[in-house]
Coordinates of C-alpha atoms and ligand atoms in Angstrom, one line a residue:
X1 CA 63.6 -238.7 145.8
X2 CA 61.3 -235.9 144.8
X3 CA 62.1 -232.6 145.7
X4 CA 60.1 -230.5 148.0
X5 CA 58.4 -227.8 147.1
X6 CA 55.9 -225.1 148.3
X7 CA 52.4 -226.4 148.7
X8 CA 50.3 -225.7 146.2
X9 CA 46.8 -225.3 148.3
X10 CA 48.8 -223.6 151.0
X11 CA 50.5 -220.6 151.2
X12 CA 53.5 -221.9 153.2
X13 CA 57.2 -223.1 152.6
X14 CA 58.0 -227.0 152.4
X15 CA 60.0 -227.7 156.4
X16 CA 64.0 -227.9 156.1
X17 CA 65.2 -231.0 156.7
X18 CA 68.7 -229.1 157.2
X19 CA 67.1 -227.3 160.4
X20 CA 67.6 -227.9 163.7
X21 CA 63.6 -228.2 164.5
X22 CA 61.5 -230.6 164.0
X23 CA 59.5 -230.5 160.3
X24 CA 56.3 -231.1 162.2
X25 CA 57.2 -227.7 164.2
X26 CA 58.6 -225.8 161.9
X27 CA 55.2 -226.7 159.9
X28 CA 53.3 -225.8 163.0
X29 CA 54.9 -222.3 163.2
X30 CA 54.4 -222.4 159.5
X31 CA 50.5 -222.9 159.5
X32 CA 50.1 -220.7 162.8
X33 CA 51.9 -217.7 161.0
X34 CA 49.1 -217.9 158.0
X35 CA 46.8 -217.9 160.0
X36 CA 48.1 -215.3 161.8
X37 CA 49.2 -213.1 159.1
X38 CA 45.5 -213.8 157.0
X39 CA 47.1 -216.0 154.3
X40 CA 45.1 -218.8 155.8
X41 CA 41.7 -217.8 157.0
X42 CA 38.9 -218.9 159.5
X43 CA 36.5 -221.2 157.8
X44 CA 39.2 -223.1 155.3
X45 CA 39.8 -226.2 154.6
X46 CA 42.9 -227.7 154.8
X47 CA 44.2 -230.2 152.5
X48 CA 43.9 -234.4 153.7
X49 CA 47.0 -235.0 155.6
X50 CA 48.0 -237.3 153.3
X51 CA 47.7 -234.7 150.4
X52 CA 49.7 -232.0 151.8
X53 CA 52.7 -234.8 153.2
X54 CA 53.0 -235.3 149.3
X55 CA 52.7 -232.2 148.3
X56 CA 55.7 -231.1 151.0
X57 CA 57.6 -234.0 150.4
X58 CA 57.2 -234.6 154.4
X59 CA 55.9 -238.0 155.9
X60 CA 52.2 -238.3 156.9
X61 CA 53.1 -238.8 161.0
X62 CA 54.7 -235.2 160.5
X63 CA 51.5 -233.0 158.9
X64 CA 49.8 -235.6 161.2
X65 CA 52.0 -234.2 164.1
X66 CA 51.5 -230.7 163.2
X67 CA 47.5 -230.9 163.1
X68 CA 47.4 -232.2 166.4
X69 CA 49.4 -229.5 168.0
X70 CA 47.3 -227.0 165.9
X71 CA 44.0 -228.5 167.2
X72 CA 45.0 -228.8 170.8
X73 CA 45.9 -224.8 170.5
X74 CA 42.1 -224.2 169.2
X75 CA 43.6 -223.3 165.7
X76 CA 42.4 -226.6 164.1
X77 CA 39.7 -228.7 164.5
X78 CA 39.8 -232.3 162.0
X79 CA 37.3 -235.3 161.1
X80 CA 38.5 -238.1 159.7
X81 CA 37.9 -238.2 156.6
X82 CA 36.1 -234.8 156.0
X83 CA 39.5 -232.9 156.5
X84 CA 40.6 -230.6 158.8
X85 CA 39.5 -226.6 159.0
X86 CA 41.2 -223.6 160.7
X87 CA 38.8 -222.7 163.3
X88 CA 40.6 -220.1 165.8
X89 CA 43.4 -217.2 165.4
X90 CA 46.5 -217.8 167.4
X91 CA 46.3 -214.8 169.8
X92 CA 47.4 -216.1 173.3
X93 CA 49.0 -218.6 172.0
X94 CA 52.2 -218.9 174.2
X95 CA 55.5 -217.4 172.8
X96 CA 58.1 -220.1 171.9
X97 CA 55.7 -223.1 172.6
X98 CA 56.8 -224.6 169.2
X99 CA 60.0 -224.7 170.5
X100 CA 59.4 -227.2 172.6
X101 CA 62.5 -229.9 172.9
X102 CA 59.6 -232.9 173.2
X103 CA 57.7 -233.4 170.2
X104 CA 54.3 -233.5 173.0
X105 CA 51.5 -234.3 170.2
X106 CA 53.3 -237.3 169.1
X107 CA 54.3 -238.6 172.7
X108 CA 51.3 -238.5 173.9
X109 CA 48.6 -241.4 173.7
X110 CA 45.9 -241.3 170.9
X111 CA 43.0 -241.1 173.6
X112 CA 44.7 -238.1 175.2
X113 CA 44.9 -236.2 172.1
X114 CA 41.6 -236.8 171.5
X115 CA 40.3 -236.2 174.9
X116 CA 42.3 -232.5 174.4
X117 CA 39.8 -232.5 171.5
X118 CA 36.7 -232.6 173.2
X119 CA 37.9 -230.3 175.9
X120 CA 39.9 -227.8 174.2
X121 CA 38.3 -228.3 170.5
X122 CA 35.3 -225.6 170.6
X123 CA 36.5 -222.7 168.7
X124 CA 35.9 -219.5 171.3
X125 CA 37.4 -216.8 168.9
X126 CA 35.7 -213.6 170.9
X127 CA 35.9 -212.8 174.2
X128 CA 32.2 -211.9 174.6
X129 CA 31.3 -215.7 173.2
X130 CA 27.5 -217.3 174.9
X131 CA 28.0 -220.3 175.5
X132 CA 25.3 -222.6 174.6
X133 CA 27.8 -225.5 174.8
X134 CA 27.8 -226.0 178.6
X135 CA 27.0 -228.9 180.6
X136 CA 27.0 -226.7 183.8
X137 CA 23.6 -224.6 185.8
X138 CA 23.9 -221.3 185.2
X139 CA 26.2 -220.1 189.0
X140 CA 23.4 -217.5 189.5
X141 CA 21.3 -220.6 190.5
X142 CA 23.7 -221.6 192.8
X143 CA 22.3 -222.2 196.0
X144 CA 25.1 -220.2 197.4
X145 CA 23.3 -218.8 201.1
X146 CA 22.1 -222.1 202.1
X147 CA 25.7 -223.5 201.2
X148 CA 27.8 -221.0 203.0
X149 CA 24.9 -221.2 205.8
X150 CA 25.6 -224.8 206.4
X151 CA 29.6 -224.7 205.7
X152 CA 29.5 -222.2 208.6
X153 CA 27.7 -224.8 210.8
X154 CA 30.1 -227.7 209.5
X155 CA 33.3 -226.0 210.5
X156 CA 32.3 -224.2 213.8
X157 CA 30.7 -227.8 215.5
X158 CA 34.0 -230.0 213.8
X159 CA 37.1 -231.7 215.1
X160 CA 39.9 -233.4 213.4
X161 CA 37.9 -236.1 212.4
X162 CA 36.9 -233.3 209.5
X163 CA 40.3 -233.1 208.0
X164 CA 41.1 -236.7 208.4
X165 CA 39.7 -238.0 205.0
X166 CA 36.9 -240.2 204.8
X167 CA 37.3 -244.2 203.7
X168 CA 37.6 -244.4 200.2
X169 CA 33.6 -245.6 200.0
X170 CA 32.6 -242.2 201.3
X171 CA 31.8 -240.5 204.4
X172 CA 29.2 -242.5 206.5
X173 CA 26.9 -240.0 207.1
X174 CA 27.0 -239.2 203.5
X175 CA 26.0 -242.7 202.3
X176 CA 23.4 -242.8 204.9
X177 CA 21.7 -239.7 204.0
X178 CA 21.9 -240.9 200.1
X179 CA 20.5 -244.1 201.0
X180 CA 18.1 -242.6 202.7
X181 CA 16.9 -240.3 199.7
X182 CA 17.2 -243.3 197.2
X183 CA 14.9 -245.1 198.9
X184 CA 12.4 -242.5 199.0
X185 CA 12.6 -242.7 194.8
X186 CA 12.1 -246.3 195.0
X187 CA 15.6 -247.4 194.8
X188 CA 16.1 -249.9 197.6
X189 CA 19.6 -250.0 198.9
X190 CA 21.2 -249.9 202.2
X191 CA 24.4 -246.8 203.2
X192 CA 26.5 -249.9 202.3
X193 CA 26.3 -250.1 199.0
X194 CA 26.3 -246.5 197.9
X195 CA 29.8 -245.4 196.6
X196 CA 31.1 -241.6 197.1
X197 CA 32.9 -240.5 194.0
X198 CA 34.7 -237.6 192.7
X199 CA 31.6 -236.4 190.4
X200 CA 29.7 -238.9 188.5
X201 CA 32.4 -238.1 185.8
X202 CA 34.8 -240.3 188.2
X203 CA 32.3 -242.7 189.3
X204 CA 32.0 -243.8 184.9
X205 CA 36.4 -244.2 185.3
X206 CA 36.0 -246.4 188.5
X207 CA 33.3 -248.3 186.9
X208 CA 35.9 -248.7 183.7
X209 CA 38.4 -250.0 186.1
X210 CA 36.5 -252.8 187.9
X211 CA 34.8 -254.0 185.2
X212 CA 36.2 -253.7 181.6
X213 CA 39.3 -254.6 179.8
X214 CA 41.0 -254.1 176.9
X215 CA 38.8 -255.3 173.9
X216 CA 35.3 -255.6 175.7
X217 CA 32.3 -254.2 174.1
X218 CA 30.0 -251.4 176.3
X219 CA 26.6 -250.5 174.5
X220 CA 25.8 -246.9 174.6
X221 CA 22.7 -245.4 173.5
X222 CA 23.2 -243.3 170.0
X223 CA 24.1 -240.2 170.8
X224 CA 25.2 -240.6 174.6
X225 CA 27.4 -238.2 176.8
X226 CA 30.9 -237.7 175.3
X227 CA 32.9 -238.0 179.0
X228 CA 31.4 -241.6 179.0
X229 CA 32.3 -242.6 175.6
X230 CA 35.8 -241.7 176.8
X231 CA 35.6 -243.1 180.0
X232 CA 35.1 -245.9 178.2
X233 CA 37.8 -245.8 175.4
X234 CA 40.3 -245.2 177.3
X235 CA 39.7 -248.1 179.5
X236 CA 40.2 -249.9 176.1
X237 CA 36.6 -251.0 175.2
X238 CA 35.1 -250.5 172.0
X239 CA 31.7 -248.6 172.0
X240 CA 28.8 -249.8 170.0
X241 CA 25.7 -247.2 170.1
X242 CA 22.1 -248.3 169.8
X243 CA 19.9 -245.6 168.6
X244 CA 17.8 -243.4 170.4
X245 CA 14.2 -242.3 169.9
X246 CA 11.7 -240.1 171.2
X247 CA 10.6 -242.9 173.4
X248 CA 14.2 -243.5 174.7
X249 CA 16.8 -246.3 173.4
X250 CA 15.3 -248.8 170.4
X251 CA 15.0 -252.3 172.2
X252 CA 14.7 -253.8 168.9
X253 CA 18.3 -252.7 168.0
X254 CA 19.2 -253.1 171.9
X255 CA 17.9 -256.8 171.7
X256 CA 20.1 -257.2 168.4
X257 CA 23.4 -255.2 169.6
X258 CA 23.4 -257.4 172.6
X259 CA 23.1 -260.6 171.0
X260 CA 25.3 -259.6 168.1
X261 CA 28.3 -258.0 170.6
X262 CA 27.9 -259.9 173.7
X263 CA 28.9 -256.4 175.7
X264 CA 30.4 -256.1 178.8
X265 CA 28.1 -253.3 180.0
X266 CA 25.5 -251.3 178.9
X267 CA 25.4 -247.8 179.7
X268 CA 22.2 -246.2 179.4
X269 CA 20.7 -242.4 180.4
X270 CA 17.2 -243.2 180.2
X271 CA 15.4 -239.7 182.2
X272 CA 16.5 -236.2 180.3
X273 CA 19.0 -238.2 178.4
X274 CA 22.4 -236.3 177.9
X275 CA 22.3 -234.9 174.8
X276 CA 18.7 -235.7 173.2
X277 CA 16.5 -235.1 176.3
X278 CA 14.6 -238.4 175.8
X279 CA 13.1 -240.2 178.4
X280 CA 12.7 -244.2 178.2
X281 CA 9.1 -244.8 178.2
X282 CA 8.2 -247.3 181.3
X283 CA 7.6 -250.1 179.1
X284 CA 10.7 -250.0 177.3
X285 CA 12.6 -249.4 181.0
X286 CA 10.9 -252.9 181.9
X287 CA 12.1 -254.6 178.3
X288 CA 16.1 -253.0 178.8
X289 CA 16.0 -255.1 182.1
X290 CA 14.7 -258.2 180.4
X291 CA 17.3 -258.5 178.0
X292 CA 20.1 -256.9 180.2
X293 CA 19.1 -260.3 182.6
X294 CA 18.8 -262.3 179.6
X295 CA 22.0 -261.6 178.4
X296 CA 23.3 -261.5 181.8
X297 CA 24.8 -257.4 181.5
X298 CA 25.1 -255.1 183.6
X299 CA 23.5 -251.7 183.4
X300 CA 25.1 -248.5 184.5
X301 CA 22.4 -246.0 185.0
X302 CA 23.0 -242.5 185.1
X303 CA 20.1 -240.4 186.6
X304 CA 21.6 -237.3 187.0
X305 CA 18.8 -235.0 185.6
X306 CA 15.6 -237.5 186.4
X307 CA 15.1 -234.7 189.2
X308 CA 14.7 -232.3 187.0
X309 CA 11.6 -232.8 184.9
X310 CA 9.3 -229.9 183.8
X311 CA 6.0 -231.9 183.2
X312 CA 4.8 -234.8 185.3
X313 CA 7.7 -236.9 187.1
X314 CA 9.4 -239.4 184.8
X315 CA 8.8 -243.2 185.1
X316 CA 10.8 -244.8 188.1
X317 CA 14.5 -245.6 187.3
X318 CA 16.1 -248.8 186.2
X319 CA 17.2 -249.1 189.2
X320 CA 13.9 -249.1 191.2
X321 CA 12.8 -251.3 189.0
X322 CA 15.7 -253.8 189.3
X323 CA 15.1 -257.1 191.4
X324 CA 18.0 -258.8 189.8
X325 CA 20.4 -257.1 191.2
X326 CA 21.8 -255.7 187.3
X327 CA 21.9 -251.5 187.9
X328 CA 24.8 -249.7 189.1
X329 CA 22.8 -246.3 189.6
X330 CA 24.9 -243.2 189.1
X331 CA 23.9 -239.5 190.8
X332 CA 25.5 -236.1 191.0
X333 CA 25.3 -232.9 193.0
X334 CA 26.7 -231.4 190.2
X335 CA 23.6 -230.8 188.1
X336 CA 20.9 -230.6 191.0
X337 CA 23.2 -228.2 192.9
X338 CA 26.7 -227.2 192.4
X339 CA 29.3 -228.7 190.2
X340 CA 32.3 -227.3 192.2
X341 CA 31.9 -229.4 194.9
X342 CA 32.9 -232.8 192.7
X343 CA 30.6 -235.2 195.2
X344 CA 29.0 -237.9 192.8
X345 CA 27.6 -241.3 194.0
X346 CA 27.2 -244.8 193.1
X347 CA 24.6 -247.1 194.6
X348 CA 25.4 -250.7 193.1
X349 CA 24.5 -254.1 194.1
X350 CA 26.4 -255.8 196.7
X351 CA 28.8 -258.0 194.4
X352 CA 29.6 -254.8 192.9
X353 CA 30.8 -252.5 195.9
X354 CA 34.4 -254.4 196.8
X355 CA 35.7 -253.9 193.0
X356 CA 34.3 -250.6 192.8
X357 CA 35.2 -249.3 196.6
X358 CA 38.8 -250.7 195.5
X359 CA 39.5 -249.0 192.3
X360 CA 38.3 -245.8 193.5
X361 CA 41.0 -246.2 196.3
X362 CA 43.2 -246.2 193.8
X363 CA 42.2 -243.5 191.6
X364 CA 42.5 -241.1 194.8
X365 CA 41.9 -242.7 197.9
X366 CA 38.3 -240.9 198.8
X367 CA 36.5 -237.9 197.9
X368 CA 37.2 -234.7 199.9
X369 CA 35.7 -235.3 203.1
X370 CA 34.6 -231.6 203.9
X371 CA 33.0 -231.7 200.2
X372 CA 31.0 -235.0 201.2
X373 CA 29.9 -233.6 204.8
X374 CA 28.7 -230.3 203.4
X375 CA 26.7 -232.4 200.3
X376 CA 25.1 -234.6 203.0
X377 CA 24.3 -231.4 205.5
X378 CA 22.4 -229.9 202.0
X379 CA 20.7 -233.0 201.4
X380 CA 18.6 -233.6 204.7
X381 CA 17.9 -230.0 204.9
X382 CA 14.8 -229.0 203.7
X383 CA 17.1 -226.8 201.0
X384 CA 16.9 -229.9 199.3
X385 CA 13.4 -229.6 198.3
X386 CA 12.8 -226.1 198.3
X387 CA 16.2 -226.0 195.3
X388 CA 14.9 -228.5 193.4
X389 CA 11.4 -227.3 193.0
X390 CA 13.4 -223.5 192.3
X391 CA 15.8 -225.2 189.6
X392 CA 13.0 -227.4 187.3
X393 CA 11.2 -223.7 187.3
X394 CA 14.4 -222.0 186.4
X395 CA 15.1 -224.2 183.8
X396 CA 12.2 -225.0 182.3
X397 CA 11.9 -221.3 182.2
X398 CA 15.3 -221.3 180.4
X399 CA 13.7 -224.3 178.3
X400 CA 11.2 -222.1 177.2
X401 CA 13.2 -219.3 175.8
X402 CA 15.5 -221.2 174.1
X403 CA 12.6 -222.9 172.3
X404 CA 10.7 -219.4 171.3
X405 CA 14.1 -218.1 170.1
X406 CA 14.8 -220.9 167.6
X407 CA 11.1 -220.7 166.2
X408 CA 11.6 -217.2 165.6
X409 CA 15.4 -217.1 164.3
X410 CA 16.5 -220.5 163.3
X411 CA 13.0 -222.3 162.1
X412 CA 15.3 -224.2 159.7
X413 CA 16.7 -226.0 163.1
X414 CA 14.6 -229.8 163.6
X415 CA 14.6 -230.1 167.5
X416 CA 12.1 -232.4 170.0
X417 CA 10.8 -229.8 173.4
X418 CA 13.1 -231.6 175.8
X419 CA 10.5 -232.4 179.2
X420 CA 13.5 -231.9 181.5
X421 CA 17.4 -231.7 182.2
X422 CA 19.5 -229.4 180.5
X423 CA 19.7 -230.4 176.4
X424 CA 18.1 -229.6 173.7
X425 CA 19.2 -232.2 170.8
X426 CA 18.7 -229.6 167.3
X427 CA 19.4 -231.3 163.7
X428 CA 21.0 -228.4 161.2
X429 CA 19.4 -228.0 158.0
X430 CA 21.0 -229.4 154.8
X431 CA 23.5 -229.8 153.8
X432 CA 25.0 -227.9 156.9
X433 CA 27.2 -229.9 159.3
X434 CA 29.2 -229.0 162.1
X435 CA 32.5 -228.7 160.4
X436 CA 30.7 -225.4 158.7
X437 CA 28.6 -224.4 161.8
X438 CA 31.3 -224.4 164.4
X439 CA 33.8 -221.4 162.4
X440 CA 30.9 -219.6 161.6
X441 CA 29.5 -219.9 165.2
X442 CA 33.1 -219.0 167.0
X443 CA 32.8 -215.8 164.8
X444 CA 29.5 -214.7 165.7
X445 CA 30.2 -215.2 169.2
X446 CA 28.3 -218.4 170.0
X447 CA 30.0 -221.5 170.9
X448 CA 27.9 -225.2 170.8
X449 CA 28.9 -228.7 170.9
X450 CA 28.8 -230.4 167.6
X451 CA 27.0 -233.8 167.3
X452 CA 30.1 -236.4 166.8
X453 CA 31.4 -235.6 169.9
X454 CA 28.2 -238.0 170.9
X455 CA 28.5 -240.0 168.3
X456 CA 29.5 -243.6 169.4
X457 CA 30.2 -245.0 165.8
X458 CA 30.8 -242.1 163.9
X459 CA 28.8 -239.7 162.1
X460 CA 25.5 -237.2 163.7
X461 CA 27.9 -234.4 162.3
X462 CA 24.0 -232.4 161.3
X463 CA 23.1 -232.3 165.1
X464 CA 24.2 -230.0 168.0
X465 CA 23.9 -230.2 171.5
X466 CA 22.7 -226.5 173.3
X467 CA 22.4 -226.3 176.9
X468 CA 19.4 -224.2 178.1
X469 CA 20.8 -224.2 181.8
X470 CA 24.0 -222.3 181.5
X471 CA 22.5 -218.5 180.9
X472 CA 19.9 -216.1 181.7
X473 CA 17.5 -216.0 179.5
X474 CA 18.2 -212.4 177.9
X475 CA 21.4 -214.3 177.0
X476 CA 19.6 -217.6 175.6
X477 CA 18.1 -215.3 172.8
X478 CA 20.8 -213.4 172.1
X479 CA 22.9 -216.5 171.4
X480 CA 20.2 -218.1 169.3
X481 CA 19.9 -214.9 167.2
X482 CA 23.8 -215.2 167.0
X483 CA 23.5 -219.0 166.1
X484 CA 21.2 -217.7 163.4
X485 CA 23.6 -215.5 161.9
X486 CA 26.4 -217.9 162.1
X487 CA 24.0 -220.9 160.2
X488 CA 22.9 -217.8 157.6
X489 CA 27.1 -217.5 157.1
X490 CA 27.7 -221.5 156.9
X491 CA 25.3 -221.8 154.4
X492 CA 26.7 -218.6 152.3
X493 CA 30.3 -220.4 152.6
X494 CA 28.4 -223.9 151.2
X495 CA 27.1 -221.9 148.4
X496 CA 30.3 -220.1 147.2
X497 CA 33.1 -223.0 147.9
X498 CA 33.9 -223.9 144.4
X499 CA 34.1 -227.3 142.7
X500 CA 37.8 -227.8 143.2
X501 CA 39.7 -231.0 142.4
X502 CA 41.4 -232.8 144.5
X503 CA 45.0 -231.5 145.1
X504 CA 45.9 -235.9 145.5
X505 CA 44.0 -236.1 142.4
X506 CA 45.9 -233.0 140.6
X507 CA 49.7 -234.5 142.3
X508 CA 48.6 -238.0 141.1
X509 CA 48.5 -236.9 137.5
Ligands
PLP1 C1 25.4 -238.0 181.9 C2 26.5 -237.2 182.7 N1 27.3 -237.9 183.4 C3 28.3 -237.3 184.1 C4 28.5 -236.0 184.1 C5 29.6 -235.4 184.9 O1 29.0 -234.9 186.1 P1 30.0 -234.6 187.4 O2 30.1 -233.1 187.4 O3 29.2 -235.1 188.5 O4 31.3 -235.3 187.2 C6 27.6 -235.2 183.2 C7 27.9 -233.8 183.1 O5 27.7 -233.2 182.0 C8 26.6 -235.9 182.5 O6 25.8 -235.2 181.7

């Protein structure tokens, strides 16, 4: 057997075998304390796991082990097959969490360590970071008075029936109201068939449960929302993206990803799409329904910024449009209100409400009922209105800064002017990509969400996502100014990596 020996790309001992910890900790511990200490600095690249197993004389599952638990504490972030780079410093990392008696990153499923990824993976090394990486309205647009005013109502005029819970489809009174402002937009459904859900991040997991199974195929456009691509993996189904253009998803490659993968369910954001900002252009909306009856799919639409446009209103949903009963529209309070509320709906065709009312009865039984109650007292006030019209103003005030401050500081950034919602889709200049960007960024205080979170098939690793809707504007250009700084440092780093070979190639020899 060969002998171990200190590896030669990283400053740290070869594990013990002798010890009583685990190699992959005592390579964790290893790693962490070079970073730490400054023998292993933000920015580098790490060797391939399979490299620095050979190099340590350690199996692959163990530096594979050891990543894992360095990326899910923010030290870490990896692609596969574009290596992995130290991306955070280990202050606050818990004392004596490497002690640990279960080996966690290895116990736990593959989807839940990548899930950790998404969630936990944006390197926030300062305190002060701006967070263009949001998904959440900025709470200063909260409409907080009108809230508290109508909570206030809610509890003084209740009765036990309040604390009771509400059936697992949702609070009558809720669905009634929805159906009632679904209609208005052309979506004709009756109180019935509208579904409460914990946000619409739920109402994707109930859908997972009622219709897919291990080994389906769901079509996504290219990029779509990361939750959803999860949602979806981790109900076992494969994703297949169709790419997206200014116009909305390419019906040509729909037409051709349908036929080719027979899918289970397409999954489409066709208003202020989440992350490009596209909106499918009417025409297409009417083709997508054509094939999704041809090939017999259903659609899952999710319209939870179409009230938020900044130019004329966008074209009618799917769902209006729908007469064969194929759209399982999805809605939020989350991004037209308040997030902390978690009240999300479904309105789905009639076949679709006993599988759907059931799994969500299982997930958690129902929605918070006081949540619901309050959501539906909102809705057919006239706050309603007078928010919305306040938010597309605030935002596409927002929008507006955030596109003045890349023209002046980052003109090397590609981006479309989104028309609504919350995104703005930017493409990095070459040869940039987000495993530089994101280092650089968590140094200069910015954080953003880098393109292959989106990615359904790999790949998009020159885009990033910004949200325009999380900050003042003051705070918008300051963190463009800082994305600036931190594409200026990527690009420095590009320049002065040198040519190195291979550390497999130099072991091989
Ligand atoms: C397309 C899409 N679906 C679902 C969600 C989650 O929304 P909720 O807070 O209602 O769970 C988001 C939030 O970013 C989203 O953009």
């Amino acid at each position: 057997m060969r002998r171990p020996r200190p590896a030669r790309q990283l400053p740290i001992p070869p594990p013990d075998p002798a010890a009583p910890t685990p190699l992959y900790v005592q390579l964790v511990d290893s790693i962490e304390d070079g970073i730490r200490h400054g023998r292993l600095q933000v920015g580098q690249r790490l060797p391939a796991e399979r490299d620095l197993a050979s190099d340590l004389g350690v199996s692959r599952t163990t530096v594979t082990g050891a990543y894992q638990e360095l990326e899910a504490r923010g030290l870490l972030r990896g692609h596969v097959g574009r290596g992995t780079i130290v991306v955070g410093t280990p202050a606050g990392t818990p004392a004596g969490a490497s002690r640990a008696a279960v080996a966690w990153p290895q116990r736990v499923s593959a989807m839940a360590n990548q899930a950790a990824q998404v969630w936990f993976g944006i390197p926030r090394s300062r305190p002060d970071a701006i967070a263009l990486d949001s998904g959440w309205p900025d709470p200063k647009l909260y409409p907080v008075e009108a809230l508290e005013s109508l909570l206030g109502e809610l509890v003084g005029t209740s009765s036990a029936e309040l604390y009771a819970g509400a059936p697992p489809a949702g609070d009558p009174v809720l669905r009634e109201v929805l159906a009632g402002w679904l209609a208005a937009r052309g979506i004709r459904t009756e109180p019935d068939s509208v579904l409460i859900t914990t946000g619409a991040l739920q109402g994707l997991n109930v859908v997972a449960r009622a219709l897919l199974a291990p080994g389906d195929v769901v079509i996504t456009e290219s990029p779509t929302f990361q939750c959803a691509l999860m949602a979806w993996r981790w109900a076992g189904a494969e994703v297949v993206g169709v790419p997206v253009d200014r116009d909305g998803i390419e019906v040509d490659a729909l037409e051709e990803a349908l036929a080719r993968h027979r899918p289970k369910l397409l999954y489409l954001i066709p208003t202020f799409h989440n992350p490009t900002g596209a909106v499918t252009s009417r025409e297409r909306r009417r083709t997508v329904l054509e094939l999704a009856a041809r090939f017999r799919v259903p659609i899952v639409e999710s319209d939870l910024y179409g009230a938020l446009h900044f130019e004329d209103p966008p074209p009618p949903p799917l769902a209006a449009l729908d007469d064969a009963g194929l759209v399982i529209y999805q809605g939020s309070f989350s991004k037209i209100a308040v997030p902390g509320l978690r009240v999300g709906w479904l309105a789905a065709p009639r076949g679709a409400m006993a599988p759907l009312t059931a799994a969500k009865g299982y997930v958690d039984l129902s929605t918070g009922e006081l949540a619901q109650r309050l959501v539906a007292a909102f809705l057919e006030s006239p706050h309603r209105e007078r928010h919305l019209a306040f938010l597309r103003a605030e935002c596409r005030a927002r929008r507006d800064q955030m596109v003045a401050a890349l023209r002046q500081y980052c003109p090397g950034l590609g981006f479309r002017v989104p028309p609504g919602g919350y995104y703005l889709w930017a493409e990095l200049p070459a040869p940039i990509t987000t495993d530089e960007l994101l280092p650089s960024a968590a140094e200069h205080g910015v954080t953003i969400r880098p393109g292959p979170e989106f990615a359904p098939d790999g790949g998009l690793d020159d885009h990033v996502r910004l949200c325009f809707a999380a900050l003042e504007p003051r705070r918008i250009t300051e963190g463009i100014r800082r994305l600036a700084s931190a594409l200026a440092r990527a690009g420095e780093r590009l320049e002065s990596r040198p040519r190195r070979t291979s550390l497999a190639a130099a072991s091989v020899v």
